[in-house]
Amino acid sequence: MSANYRIAVGSILTECNQWVARTTELEDFERMEFRRGSEILEGSAGVAGGMLRVLQQRNVEILPLISASACPGGLLSSHCYRHLREELMEALKRFDAPDAVLLGLHGAASAVDLEDVEGDILEAVREFVGSGVPVVATLDLHAHVTEKMVRCADALVAWETYPHRDSVETGSRGTRLLLDALDGKVKPTMAMAKVPVLTGAVNASTDGETPFADLMRLAKSWEGQDGVLSTSVFLVNPYLDCTEMGSGGLVIADGDRDRAIALAREVATMYWERRYDLVPSMYEPAEAVSEGLRIEGGPVLLVETADTCGGGAAGDSVASLKALLKAQVDELSLVPIVDPEAAAECHQAGPGKEIRLELGHKLDPQWGRPIAVKGVVGTLSDGRFRYSGGIWGAQWGDMGPSAMLQIGRVQVLIASHPTYEWADEQFRSMKMNTSAAKFIVVKNPMNYRNTYLETAKKAFILDTPGPTPAILDHVQFQRLKRPYFPADKDIPNLTPTILSH
Ligand SMILES: [Zn+2]
């Protein structure tokens, strides 16, 4: 039986940070994930896996393009982005007249010479396939949704959980919507409404009682009712510097543009009203350590959110380590630091050897000074570990050559490459015992909940220098023009910006 449809499937997924020194290169994708052609069909994980699960149950010929993803980092270099786009488009052009295109994108990628990477990808795909061929893309809920993205896609569908547990489901949701459109059952009509609110993600879990969870619940309550096909809520990645950045809601209604616009506007309006609730309270590292020492037992989390590898930071800050050593903490404490030179020195010395090192702030020196330490080399590894969940669930992560350095009772995990933190896979791969620790430094604003939600005695959100701060008050944007929150606490007569297709 010949296939009903021939559907092209591809993915280019990473998140970029404007404020870090290094650029993201092709080797960062090769190290994480770069699959080409039929290699894509082997995977069942991630957003592409979710797409394939649905397509494989239907009489569809899958036209595999590329699937490339990288740990968030600096802006894509010009060479890196051109190459990714060219590989994707050349793969697409090898197939004659596909019936539809499905793409797994992030939405907050940006290149040194091109702000709107996903808009550019969608525009290139649209130009090639023409206006009558459905193009559906999935996004992270931290996407910067642009006019070009909305104009060039038929439907944009974002993750609905943070921490991000639903990349597979989102891939499947987007695919079902695409198939319904191809079958002529629905006519997706999309509207995005946004307000200029930029905040970190600390108070933006979709679990429990947070302002973002409230927004998500409101938007999701409309899904499946009165022709609403899909709703998405976005907290824009605030570590980009693009024109028209904002957060809000995207609604896809069945042929009813006015309804899509009205509902999207309702999300954006509520977003603006709840803006202050999204701003967390913070601690100086020394203050957090001394308060933590007064708490019985552990773990006490030092949340160094400004150095989040999953937001593009280098992971090489030693701000928390300095505070722990200064306070002479004599209980087991765990600290992750990315420092390829120090990792190499540990490997050279070998286990059990005492060495002196300059640690930290080498990959991205603008945020602090290294610290001189003396410690004993413990476990050494090649840095490979397997993700237990999230966007890269079941896939391999790669810290590069890594070492545990014991400084008194403080154990430092020294990695060579920054890696996205999902749970405690990196510590476990180095045999570092999170359940026995008094203090644990985590470098993410949210995913620490995956491991420590039940056990942590307290989580202190730290106010430290870095490219992924929890509050945006000190960030100097160039392209993003005022007014925006938090620079402007109130904006008289603000109306949400509407993008529609
Ligand atoms: Zn995200």
PDB file of N, CA, C and O and ligand atoms in Angstrom, residues 106 140 142 164, ligand 1:
ATOM      1  N   HIS A 106      14.023  24.954  19.131  1.00  0.00           N
ATOM      2  CA  HIS A 106      13.978  25.485  20.497  1.00  0.00           C
ATOM      3  C   HIS A 106      13.189  26.790  20.521  1.00  0.00           C
ATOM      4  O   HIS A 106      12.220  26.936  21.243  1.00  0.00           O
ATOM      5  N   ASP A 140      10.588  25.088  22.714  1.00  0.00           N
ATOM      6  CA  ASP A 140      10.736  25.122  24.173  1.00  0.00           C
ATOM      7  C   ASP A 140       9.830  26.238  24.693  1.00  0.00           C
ATOM      8  O   ASP A 140       9.575  27.214  23.982  1.00  0.00           O
ATOM      9  N   HIS A 142      10.657  28.366  26.639  1.00  0.00           N
ATOM     10  CA  HIS A 142      11.490  29.552  26.810  1.00  0.00           C
ATOM     11  C   HIS A 142      11.839  30.195  25.463  1.00  0.00           C
ATOM     12  O   HIS A 142      12.818  30.942  25.349  1.00  0.00           O
ATOM     13  N   HIS A 164      11.371  20.540  32.106  1.00  0.00           N
ATOM     14  CA  HIS A 164      10.879  20.032  30.826  1.00  0.00           C
ATOM     15  C   HIS A 164      10.876  18.505  30.798  1.00  0.00           C
ATOM     16  O   HIS A 164      11.895  17.882  30.543  1.00  0.00           O
TER      17      HIS A 164
HETATM   18 ZN    ZN B   1      13.529  25.707  28.386  1.00  0.00          ZN
END
